[in-house]
Short mmCIF file of C-alpha atoms in Angstrom, two decimals:
data_model
loop_
_atom_site.label_atom_id
_atom_site.label_comp_id
_atom_site.label_asym_id
_atom_site.label_seq_id
_atom_site.Cartn_x
_atom_site.Cartn_y
_atom_site.Cartn_z
CA UNK A 134 -32.25 -130.65 -45.84
CA UNK A 135 -33.19 -130.96 -49.50
CA UNK A 136 -36.39 -132.61 -50.80
CA UNK A 137 -34.80 -135.79 -52.01
CA UNK A 138 -32.84 -136.36 -48.78
CA UNK A 139 -36.03 -135.88 -46.72
CA UNK A 140 -37.86 -138.22 -48.93
CA UNK A 141 -35.16 -140.96 -48.50
CA UNK A 142 -35.07 -140.50 -44.66
CA UNK A 143 -38.85 -140.71 -44.71
CA UNK A 144 -38.64 -144.13 -46.53
CA UNK A 145 -36.09 -145.31 -43.95
CA UNK A 146 -38.55 -144.33 -41.08
CA UNK A 147 -41.43 -146.41 -42.59
CA UNK A 148 -40.21 -149.81 -40.94
CA UNK A 149 -40.10 -147.99 -37.66
CA UNK A 150 -43.66 -146.76 -38.04
CA UNK A 151 -45.05 -150.18 -38.97
CA UNK A 152 -43.13 -151.97 -36.13
CA UNK A 153 -44.03 -149.53 -33.42
CA UNK A 154 -47.66 -149.62 -34.58
CA UNK A 155 -47.59 -153.37 -33.90
CA UNK A 156 -46.01 -152.80 -30.53
CA UNK A 157 -48.49 -150.21 -29.64
CA UNK A 158 -51.28 -152.70 -30.61
CA UNK A 159 -49.73 -155.37 -28.49
CA UNK A 160 -49.68 -152.97 -25.53
CA UNK A 161 -53.40 -152.31 -26.04
CA UNK A 162 -54.05 -155.99 -26.03
CA UNK A 163 -52.69 -156.16 -22.48
CA UNK A 164 -55.85 -154.55 -21.32
CA UNK A 165 -57.89 -157.43 -20.34
CA UNK A 166 -60.99 -155.92 -18.89
CA UNK A 167 -62.83 -152.61 -18.89
CA UNK A 168 -64.30 -152.85 -15.41
CA UNK A 169 -65.06 -150.00 -13.11
CA UNK A 170 -63.45 -146.58 -13.73
CA UNK A 171 -61.65 -147.61 -16.93
CA UNK A 172 -64.78 -147.92 -19.06
CA UNK A 173 -65.38 -144.20 -18.61
CA UNK A 174 -62.14 -143.53 -20.58
CA UNK A 175 -63.68 -145.41 -23.55
CA UNK A 176 -66.98 -143.40 -23.04
CA UNK A 177 -64.86 -140.26 -23.35
CA UNK A 178 -63.25 -141.43 -26.63
CA UNK A 179 -66.72 -142.15 -28.17
CA UNK A 180 -68.12 -139.01 -26.73
CA UNK A 181 -65.60 -136.83 -28.50
CA UNK A 182 -66.11 -138.65 -31.74
CA UNK A 183 -69.87 -138.02 -31.52
CA UNK A 184 -69.40 -134.28 -30.97
CA UNK A 185 -66.74 -133.93 -33.66
CA UNK A 186 -68.81 -135.80 -36.15
CA UNK A 187 -72.37 -134.65 -35.45
CA UNK A 188 -72.12 -131.20 -33.68
CA UNK A 189 -69.03 -129.13 -34.15
CA UNK A 190 -65.18 -129.14 -34.36
CA UNK A 191 -63.64 -127.10 -31.46
CA UNK A 192 -61.05 -125.51 -33.66
CA UNK A 193 -60.33 -122.54 -31.35
CA UNK A 194 -59.81 -124.72 -28.42
CA UNK A 195 -57.26 -126.85 -30.25
CA UNK A 196 -55.49 -123.75 -31.61
CA UNK A 197 -55.02 -122.33 -28.08
CA UNK A 198 -53.41 -125.59 -26.85
CA UNK A 199 -51.29 -125.74 -30.17
CA UNK A 200 -49.94 -122.18 -29.81
CA UNK A 201 -49.42 -122.62 -26.08
CA UNK A 202 -47.22 -125.57 -26.59
CA UNK A 203 -45.28 -123.55 -29.21
CA UNK A 204 -44.76 -121.00 -26.57
CA UNK A 205 -43.94 -123.32 -23.68
CA UNK A 206 -41.32 -125.27 -25.73
CA UNK A 207 -39.84 -122.05 -27.01
CA UNK A 208 -39.16 -121.00 -23.39
CA UNK A 209 -37.78 -124.44 -22.41
CA UNK A 210 -35.15 -123.85 -25.16
CA UNK A 211 -34.31 -120.33 -23.82
CA UNK A 212 -36.38 -118.30 -26.34
CA UNK A 213 -38.89 -115.56 -25.55
CA UNK A 214 -42.53 -115.32 -26.76
CA UNK A 215 -43.29 -112.09 -28.45
CA UNK A 216 -47.04 -112.54 -29.32
CA UNK A 217 -49.64 -115.27 -29.67
CA UNK A 218 -52.65 -115.05 -32.05
CA UNK A 219 -55.44 -117.50 -32.31
CA UNK A 220 -58.47 -117.65 -34.59
CA UNK A 221 -60.79 -120.30 -36.10
CA UNK A 222 -58.69 -120.15 -39.31
CA UNK A 223 -55.39 -120.91 -37.40
CA UNK A 224 -52.76 -119.40 -35.10
CA UNK A 225 -49.41 -117.78 -34.93
CA UNK A 226 -46.85 -117.60 -32.15
CA UNK A 227 -43.98 -115.11 -32.80
CA UNK A 228 -40.86 -116.02 -30.81
CA UNK A 229 -37.23 -115.02 -30.61
CA UNK A 230 -36.04 -118.60 -31.17
CA UNK A 231 -37.22 -121.64 -32.99
CA UNK A 232 -36.04 -125.08 -33.79
CA UNK A 233 -37.53 -128.50 -34.92
CA UNK A 234 -38.93 -129.36 -31.59
CA UNK A 235 -40.60 -125.96 -31.21
CA UNK A 236 -42.18 -126.34 -34.56
CA UNK A 237 -43.59 -129.91 -34.35
CA UNK A 238 -44.06 -130.55 -30.58
CA UNK A 239 -47.67 -129.25 -30.59
CA UNK A 240 -48.66 -132.06 -32.96
CA UNK A 241 -47.77 -134.76 -30.44
CA UNK A 242 -48.48 -132.97 -27.10
CA UNK A 243 -52.12 -133.33 -25.77
CA UNK A 244 -51.86 -130.33 -23.56
CA UNK A 245 -55.35 -130.55 -22.01
CA UNK A 246 -54.86 -134.37 -21.28
CA UNK A 247 -51.48 -133.67 -19.57
CA UNK A 248 -53.15 -130.92 -17.44
CA UNK A 249 -56.10 -133.35 -16.57
CA UNK A 250 -53.58 -136.10 -15.61
CA UNK A 251 -51.68 -133.80 -13.44
CA UNK A 252 -54.73 -132.40 -11.78
CA UNK A 253 -56.11 -135.94 -11.23
CA UNK A 254 -52.87 -137.22 -9.90
CA UNK A 255 -52.69 -134.38 -7.32
CA UNK A 256 -56.31 -134.28 -6.24
CA UNK A 257 -56.74 -137.91 -5.71
CA UNK A 258 -53.76 -137.83 -3.20
CA UNK A 259 -55.16 -134.81 -1.36
CA UNK A 260 -58.79 -135.54 -1.18
CA UNK A 261 -61.22 -138.46 -1.26
CA UNK A 262 -62.33 -138.11 -4.92
CA UNK A 263 -63.15 -141.76 -5.60
CA UNK A 264 -66.70 -140.73 -6.79
CA UNK A 265 -65.19 -138.30 -9.29
CA UNK A 266 -62.58 -140.65 -10.75
CA UNK A 267 -65.10 -141.83 -13.45
CA UNK A 268 -65.55 -138.15 -14.56
CA UNK A 269 -61.73 -137.57 -14.75
CA UNK A 270 -61.18 -140.71 -16.73
CA UNK A 271 -63.99 -139.70 -19.17
CA UNK A 272 -62.29 -136.23 -19.61
CA UNK A 273 -58.88 -137.79 -20.25
CA UNK A 274 -60.37 -140.15 -23.04
CA UNK A 275 -62.25 -137.21 -24.36
CA UNK A 276 -59.23 -134.77 -24.47
CA UNK A 277 -56.84 -137.32 -25.86
CA UNK A 278 -59.24 -138.18 -28.74
CA UNK A 279 -59.77 -134.43 -29.30
CA UNK A 280 -56.02 -133.99 -29.64
CA UNK A 281 -55.58 -136.90 -31.99
CA UNK A 282 -58.60 -136.23 -34.27
CA UNK A 283 -57.96 -132.41 -34.48
CA UNK A 284 -54.26 -132.98 -35.27
CA UNK A 285 -55.18 -135.36 -38.04
CA UNK A 286 -57.60 -132.62 -39.40
CA UNK A 287 -54.88 -130.00 -39.32
CA UNK A 288 -52.33 -132.29 -40.95
CA UNK A 289 -54.64 -132.55 -43.94
CA UNK A 290 -53.91 -128.81 -44.55
CA UNK A 291 -50.65 -127.33 -45.51
CA UNK A 292 -48.93 -126.45 -42.16
CA UNK A 293 -45.88 -124.16 -42.17
CA UNK A 294 -44.55 -125.98 -39.06
CA UNK A 295 -43.85 -128.92 -41.24
CA UNK A 296 -41.60 -127.24 -43.79
CA UNK A 297 -38.34 -127.98 -42.08
CA UNK A 298 -38.71 -131.77 -42.34
CA UNK A 299 -41.24 -131.77 -45.10
CA UNK A 300 -44.75 -133.29 -44.90
CA UNK A 301 -43.75 -136.95 -45.29
CA UNK A 302 -41.01 -137.05 -42.76
CA UNK A 303 -42.84 -134.72 -40.36
CA UNK A 304 -45.97 -136.96 -40.30
CA UNK A 305 -43.90 -139.96 -39.51
CA UNK A 306 -42.12 -138.24 -36.56
CA UNK A 307 -45.49 -136.76 -35.38
CA UNK A 308 -47.07 -140.21 -35.63
CA UNK A 309 -44.29 -141.96 -33.52
CA UNK A 310 -44.44 -139.12 -31.05
CA UNK A 311 -48.21 -139.51 -30.58
CA UNK A 312 -47.69 -143.40 -30.10
CA UNK A 313 -45.14 -142.66 -27.34
CA UNK A 314 -47.36 -140.12 -25.56
CA UNK A 315 -50.43 -142.28 -25.81
CA UNK A 316 -48.80 -145.09 -24.04
CA UNK A 317 -48.06 -142.80 -21.09
CA UNK A 318 -51.60 -141.60 -21.01
CA UNK A 319 -53.06 -145.18 -21.26
CA UNK A 320 -50.83 -146.30 -18.56
CA UNK A 321 -52.24 -143.55 -16.28
CA UNK A 322 -55.68 -145.16 -16.67
CA UNK A 323 -55.02 -148.76 -17.33
CA UNK A 324 -52.56 -150.46 -15.02
CA UNK A 325 -51.85 -153.31 -17.54
CA UNK A 326 -50.12 -150.83 -19.92
CA UNK A 327 -46.41 -150.52 -19.18
CA UNK A 328 -44.46 -147.60 -20.85
CA UNK A 329 -41.27 -149.39 -19.92
CA UNK A 330 -42.17 -152.60 -21.75
CA UNK A 331 -43.50 -150.58 -24.78
CA UNK A 332 -40.13 -148.81 -25.10
CA UNK A 333 -38.01 -151.81 -24.71
CA UNK A 334 -40.16 -153.85 -27.21
CA UNK A 335 -40.29 -150.84 -29.58
CA UNK A 336 -36.47 -150.45 -29.57
CA UNK A 337 -35.76 -154.24 -29.87
CA UNK A 338 -38.29 -155.01 -32.55
CA UNK A 339 -37.44 -151.98 -34.62
CA UNK A 340 -33.74 -153.06 -34.42
CA UNK A 341 -34.53 -156.54 -35.51
CA UNK A 342 -36.69 -155.19 -38.44
CA UNK A 343 -33.88 -153.06 -39.80
CA UNK A 344 -31.44 -155.96 -39.38
CA UNK A 345 -33.70 -158.23 -41.44
CA UNK A 346 -34.09 -155.52 -44.12
CA UNK A 347 -30.32 -155.10 -44.29
CA UNK A 348 -29.71 -158.95 -44.60
CA UNK A 349 -32.28 -159.25 -47.34
CA UNK A 350 -30.85 -156.36 -49.30
CA UNK A 351 -27.14 -156.81 -48.92
CA UNK A 352 -26.30 -160.30 -47.68
#
């Protein structure tokens, strides 16, 4: 995929990014109240921002998750992991197989958040953990914000994972992927958020946007 072609495809993706940002915002507006447990999710969001801004950036923790997702997705596609190296300067996962999904999946996969959601889902059905639900919601908000903020930080640097699609198109795909994932995470905490409605509205409104652009340009 040459540079010009990637740039043109990136331009074509821009309307989808704008429309789906609007749909995501509309999903957030469905959250009417922040009573009870849900408010602790918000506390987690602000808690991570404070640590990241005022104290330190947990780079190594992010890199372990980043490289772990590389390894997991590689195995999903039938490849084998040869080695994993992580440091504060970056990480490297050597595998026998790679593809586009292997390369960019870590940028829209909040591994720690998924693990927390899975643990919470299982434990609340096995034990009476109502008193701990606030703590779990705090950690989910904290870990999701950690993933998003650290991903933005790393995208500011030149990442070899983005070479296949190029930086412009890669950032768009990663952005859309993070919106999709965030809707599922938010639905786990906030009953008003519906992933089904989000996907239907995103598909419908994106289609209408491209139709209107086509009519303006060619009809």
